[in-house]
CSV table of C-alpha atoms and ligand atoms in Angstrom, one decimal:
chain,number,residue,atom,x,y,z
A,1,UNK,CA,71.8,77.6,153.8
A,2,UNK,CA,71.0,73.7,151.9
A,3,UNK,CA,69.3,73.7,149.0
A,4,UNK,CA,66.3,72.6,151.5
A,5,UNK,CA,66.1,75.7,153.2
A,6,UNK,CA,66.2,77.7,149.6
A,7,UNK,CA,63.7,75.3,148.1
A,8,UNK,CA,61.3,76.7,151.2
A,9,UNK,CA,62.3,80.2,150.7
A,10,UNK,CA,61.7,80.0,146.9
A,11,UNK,CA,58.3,78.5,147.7
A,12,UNK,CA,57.2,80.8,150.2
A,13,UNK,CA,58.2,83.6,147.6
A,14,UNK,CA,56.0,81.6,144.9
A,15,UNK,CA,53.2,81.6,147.6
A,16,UNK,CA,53.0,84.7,148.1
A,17,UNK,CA,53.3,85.9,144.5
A,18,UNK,CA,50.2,83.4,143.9
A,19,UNK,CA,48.7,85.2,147.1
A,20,UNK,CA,48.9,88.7,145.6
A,21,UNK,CA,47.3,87.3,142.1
A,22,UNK,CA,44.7,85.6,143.8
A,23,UNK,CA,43.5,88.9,145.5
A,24,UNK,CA,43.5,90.3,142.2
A,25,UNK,CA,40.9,87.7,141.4
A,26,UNK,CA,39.2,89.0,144.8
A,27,UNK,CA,38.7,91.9,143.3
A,28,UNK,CA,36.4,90.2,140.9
A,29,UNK,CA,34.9,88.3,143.3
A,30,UNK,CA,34.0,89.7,146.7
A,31,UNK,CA,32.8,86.3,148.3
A,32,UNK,CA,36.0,85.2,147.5
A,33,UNK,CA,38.2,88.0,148.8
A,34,UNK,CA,36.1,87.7,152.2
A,35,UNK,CA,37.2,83.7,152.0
A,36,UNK,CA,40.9,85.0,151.7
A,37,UNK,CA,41.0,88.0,154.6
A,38,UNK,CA,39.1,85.1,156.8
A,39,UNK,CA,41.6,82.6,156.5
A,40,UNK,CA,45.2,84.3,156.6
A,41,UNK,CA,46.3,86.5,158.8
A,42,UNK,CA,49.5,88.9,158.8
A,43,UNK,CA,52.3,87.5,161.1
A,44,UNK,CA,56.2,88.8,161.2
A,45,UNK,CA,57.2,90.7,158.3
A,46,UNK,CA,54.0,89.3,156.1
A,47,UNK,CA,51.7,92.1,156.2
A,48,UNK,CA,48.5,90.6,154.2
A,49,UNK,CA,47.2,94.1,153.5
A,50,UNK,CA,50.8,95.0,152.1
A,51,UNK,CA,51.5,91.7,150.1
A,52,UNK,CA,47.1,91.7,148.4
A,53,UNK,CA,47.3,95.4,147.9
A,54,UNK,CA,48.8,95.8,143.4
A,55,UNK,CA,50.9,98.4,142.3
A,56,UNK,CA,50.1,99.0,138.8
A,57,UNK,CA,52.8,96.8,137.6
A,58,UNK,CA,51.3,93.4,139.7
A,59,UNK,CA,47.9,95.0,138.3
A,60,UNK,CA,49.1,94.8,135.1
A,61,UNK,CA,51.0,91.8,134.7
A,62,UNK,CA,48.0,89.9,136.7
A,63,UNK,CA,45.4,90.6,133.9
A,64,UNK,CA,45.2,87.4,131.9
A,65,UNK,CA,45.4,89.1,127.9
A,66,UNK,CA,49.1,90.6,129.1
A,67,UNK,CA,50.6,92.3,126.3
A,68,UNK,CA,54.4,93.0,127.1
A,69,UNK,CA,54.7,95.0,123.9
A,70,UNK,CA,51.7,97.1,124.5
A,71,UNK,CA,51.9,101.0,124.8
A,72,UNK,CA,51.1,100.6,128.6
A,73,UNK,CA,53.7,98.1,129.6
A,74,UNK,CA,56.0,100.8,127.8
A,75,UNK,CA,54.7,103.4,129.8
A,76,UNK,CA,55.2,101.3,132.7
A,77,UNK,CA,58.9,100.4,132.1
A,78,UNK,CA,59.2,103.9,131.7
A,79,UNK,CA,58.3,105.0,135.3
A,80,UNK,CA,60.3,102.1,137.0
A,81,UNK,CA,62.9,103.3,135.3
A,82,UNK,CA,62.9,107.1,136.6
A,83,UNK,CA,62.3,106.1,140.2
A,84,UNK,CA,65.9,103.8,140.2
A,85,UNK,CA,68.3,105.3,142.2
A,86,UNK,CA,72.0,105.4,141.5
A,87,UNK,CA,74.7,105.2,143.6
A,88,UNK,CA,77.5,108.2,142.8
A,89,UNK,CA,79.9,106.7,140.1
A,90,UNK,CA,83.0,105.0,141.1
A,91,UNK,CA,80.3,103.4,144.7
A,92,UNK,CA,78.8,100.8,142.5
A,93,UNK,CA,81.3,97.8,143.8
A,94,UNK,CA,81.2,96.8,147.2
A,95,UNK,CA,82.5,93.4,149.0
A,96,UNK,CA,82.2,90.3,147.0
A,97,UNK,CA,82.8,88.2,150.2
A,98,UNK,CA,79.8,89.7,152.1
A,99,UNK,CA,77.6,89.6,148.6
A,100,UNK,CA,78.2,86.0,148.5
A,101,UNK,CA,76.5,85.8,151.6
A,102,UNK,CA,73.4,87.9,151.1
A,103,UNK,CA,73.0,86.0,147.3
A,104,UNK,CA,72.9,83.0,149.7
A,105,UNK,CA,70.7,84.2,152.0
A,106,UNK,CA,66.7,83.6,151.9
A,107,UNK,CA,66.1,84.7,154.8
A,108,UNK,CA,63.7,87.8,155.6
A,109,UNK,CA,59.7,88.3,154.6
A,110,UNK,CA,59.0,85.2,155.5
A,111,UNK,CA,55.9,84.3,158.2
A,112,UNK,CA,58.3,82.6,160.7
A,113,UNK,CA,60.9,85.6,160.4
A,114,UNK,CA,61.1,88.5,162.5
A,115,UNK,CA,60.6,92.3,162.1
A,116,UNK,CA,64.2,92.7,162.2
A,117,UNK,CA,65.7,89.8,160.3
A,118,UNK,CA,67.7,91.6,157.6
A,119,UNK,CA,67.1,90.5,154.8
A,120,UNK,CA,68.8,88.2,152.0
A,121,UNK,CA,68.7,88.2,147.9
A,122,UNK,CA,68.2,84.4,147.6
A,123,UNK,CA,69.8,85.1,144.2
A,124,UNK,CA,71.0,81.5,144.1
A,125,UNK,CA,67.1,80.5,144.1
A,126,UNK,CA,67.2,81.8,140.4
A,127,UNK,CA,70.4,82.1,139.2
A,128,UNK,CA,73.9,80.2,138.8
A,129,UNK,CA,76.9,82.2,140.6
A,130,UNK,CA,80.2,80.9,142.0
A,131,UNK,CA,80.8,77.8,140.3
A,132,UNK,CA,81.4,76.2,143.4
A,133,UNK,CA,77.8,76.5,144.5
A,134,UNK,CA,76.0,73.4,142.8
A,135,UNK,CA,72.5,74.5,144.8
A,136,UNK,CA,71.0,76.8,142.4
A,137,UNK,CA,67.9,77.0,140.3
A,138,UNK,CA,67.9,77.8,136.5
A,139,UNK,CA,65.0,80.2,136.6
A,140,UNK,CA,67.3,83.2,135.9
A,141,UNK,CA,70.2,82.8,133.7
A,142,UNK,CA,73.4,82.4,134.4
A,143,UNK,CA,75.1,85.0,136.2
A,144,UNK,CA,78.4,83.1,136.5
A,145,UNK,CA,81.6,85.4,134.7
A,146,UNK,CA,78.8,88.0,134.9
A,147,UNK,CA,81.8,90.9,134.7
A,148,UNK,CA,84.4,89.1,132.4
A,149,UNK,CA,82.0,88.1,129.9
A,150,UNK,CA,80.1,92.0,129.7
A,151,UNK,CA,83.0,94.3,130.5
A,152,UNK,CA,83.3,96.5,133.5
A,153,UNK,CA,82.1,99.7,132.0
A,154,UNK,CA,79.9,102.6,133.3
A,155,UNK,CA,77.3,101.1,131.0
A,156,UNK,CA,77.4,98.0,132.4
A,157,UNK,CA,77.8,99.2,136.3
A,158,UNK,CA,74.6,101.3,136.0
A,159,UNK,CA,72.3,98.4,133.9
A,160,UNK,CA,72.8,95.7,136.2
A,161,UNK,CA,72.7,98.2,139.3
A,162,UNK,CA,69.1,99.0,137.7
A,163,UNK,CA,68.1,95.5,137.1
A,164,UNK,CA,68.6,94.7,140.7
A,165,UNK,CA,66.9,97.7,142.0
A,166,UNK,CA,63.9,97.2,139.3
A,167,UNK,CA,63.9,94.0,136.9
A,168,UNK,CA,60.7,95.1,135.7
A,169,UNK,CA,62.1,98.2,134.5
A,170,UNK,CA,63.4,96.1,132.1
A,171,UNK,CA,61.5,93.6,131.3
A,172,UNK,CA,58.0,94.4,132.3
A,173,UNK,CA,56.8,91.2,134.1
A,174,UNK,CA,60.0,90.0,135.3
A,175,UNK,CA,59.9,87.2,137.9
A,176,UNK,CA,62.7,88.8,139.4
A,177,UNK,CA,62.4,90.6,142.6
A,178,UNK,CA,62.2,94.2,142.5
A,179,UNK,CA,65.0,94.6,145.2
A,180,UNK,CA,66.0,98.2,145.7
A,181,UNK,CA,62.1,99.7,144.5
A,182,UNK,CA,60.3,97.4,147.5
A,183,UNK,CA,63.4,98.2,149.8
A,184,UNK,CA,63.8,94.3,149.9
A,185,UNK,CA,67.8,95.1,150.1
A,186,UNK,CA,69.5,98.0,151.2
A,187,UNK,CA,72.0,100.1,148.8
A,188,UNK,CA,75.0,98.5,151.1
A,189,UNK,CA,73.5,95.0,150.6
A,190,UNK,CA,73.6,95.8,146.6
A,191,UNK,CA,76.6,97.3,146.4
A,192,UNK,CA,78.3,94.4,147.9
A,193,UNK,CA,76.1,91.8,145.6
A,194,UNK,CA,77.6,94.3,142.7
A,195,UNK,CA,81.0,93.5,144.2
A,196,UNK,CA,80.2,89.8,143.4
A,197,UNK,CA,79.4,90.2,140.0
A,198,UNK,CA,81.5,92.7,138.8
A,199,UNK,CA,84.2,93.1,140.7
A,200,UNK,CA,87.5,91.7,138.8
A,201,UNK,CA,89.1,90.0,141.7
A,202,UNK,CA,85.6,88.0,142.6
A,203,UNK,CA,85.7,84.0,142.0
A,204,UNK,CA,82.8,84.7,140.0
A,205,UNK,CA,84.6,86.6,137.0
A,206,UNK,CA,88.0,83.7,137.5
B,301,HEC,C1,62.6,84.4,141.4
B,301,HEC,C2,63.7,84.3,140.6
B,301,HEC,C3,64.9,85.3,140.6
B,301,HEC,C4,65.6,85.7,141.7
B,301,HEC,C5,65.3,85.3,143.2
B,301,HEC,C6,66.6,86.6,141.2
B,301,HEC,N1,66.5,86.7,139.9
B,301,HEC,FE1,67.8,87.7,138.6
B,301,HEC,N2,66.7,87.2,137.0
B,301,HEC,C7,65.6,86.3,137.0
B,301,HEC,C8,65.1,86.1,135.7
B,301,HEC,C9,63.9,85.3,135.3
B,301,HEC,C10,65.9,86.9,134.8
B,301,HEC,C11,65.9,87.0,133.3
B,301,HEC,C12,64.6,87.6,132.8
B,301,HEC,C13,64.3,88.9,133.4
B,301,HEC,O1,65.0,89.9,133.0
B,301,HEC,O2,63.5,89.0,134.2
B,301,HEC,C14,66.9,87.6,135.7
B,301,HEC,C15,67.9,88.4,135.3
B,301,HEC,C16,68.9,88.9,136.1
B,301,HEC,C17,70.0,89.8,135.6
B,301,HEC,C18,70.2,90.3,134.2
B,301,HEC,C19,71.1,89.3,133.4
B,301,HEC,C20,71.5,89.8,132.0
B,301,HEC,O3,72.2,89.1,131.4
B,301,HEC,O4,71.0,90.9,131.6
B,301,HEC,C21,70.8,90.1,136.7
B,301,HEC,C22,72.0,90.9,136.7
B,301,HEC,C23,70.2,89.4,137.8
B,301,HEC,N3,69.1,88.7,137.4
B,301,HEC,C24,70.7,89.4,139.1
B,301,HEC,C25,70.1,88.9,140.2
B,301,HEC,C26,70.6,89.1,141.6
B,301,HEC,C27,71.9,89.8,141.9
B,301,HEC,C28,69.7,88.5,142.4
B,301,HEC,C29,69.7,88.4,143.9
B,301,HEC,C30,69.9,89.7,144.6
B,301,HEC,C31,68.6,87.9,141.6
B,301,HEC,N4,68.9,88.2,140.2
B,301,HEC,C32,67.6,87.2,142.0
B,301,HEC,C33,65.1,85.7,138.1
B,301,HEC,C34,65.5,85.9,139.4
């Protein structure tokens, strides 16, 4: 995938997280929600009545006084964080090779995709990996020596394994998608982008 291709996919995902806000506004106004049903329809993947319906966490995060230190937003990290599932210990780390390639891939939930496209993490969209890949956006921090630089401990297996299933687990209004919770990725696909980050022998932790 060029960085043209990921720039699309990024933007589509931006579009689409602008869609979902918008019908929070159409909630507000009806005229307006009537505007929005009328002129987009669901093609492929991109269910409208999927992508405009809120949990309570888009709800949440969409109001426009968002306190992330508030009670609810505690509550709500709360319940993200019982509904992670784990992998049995020692079946965190999966193939680093085939993890490259899903955190390169952006393809999947996109109008022009198919039902069955499988899906890709299009972690490169956010985040610095291999330091061979130059086409990367800075929206996420680095993730580059992930594993060397933290350790390769339980502790550290089962955090990042959560922040991939449910960033917003952690940090409440996280940009990140919620991977593993909205079945984006299946546990194969992150075990194997766990391989990439914390497996020792993975360019990324050289
Ligand atoms: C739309 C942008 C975006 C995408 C795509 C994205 N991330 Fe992130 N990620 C972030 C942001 C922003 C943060 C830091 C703030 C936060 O926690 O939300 C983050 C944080 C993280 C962290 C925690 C880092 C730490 O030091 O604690 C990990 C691990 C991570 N991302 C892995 C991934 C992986 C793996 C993928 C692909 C499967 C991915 N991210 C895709 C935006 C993104």
């Amino acid at each position: 995938m060029n960085s043209l291709e990921r720039s699309i996919g990024f933007c589509m995902a931006c579009l689409i997280l602008g869609l979902s806000r918008l019908a929070f506004s159409a909630e507000l106004s009806p005229q307006f929600g009537e505007l929005l049903e009328n002129g987009l329809r669901s093609k492929g993947p991109v269910q409208l009545e999927v992508f405009l319906k809120l949990d309570p966490i888009q709800k949440f995060c969409s109001e426009s006084n968002v306190n992330i230190q508030s009670d609810k937003a505690g509550l709500l990290m709360s319940e993200a964080l019982e509904q992670i599932q784990y992998p049995n210990d020692g079946d965190y780390v999966g193939d680093w090779k085939e993890g490259e390639r899903i955190a390169q891939s952006g393809k999947g939930l996109r109008f022009n995709d198919s039902d069955d496209t499988k899906n890709g993490g299009n972690c490169y969209a956010c985040h610095q990996i291999r330091k061979e890949e130059l086409a990367y956006g800075t929206l996420g921090p680095s993730l580059y020596q992930y594993g060397k630089l933290r350790g390769y401990s339980r502790e550290v297996l089962r955090y990042t394994w959560g922040k991939i299933f449910n960033p917003q687990a952690f940090l409440v209004c996280s940009n990140m998608p919620r991977y593993g919770h909205k079945g984006i990725l299946t546990m194969k696909q992150m075990r194997d982008i766990m391989g990439l980050l914390l497996d020792p022998e993975s360019p990324v932790n050289e």
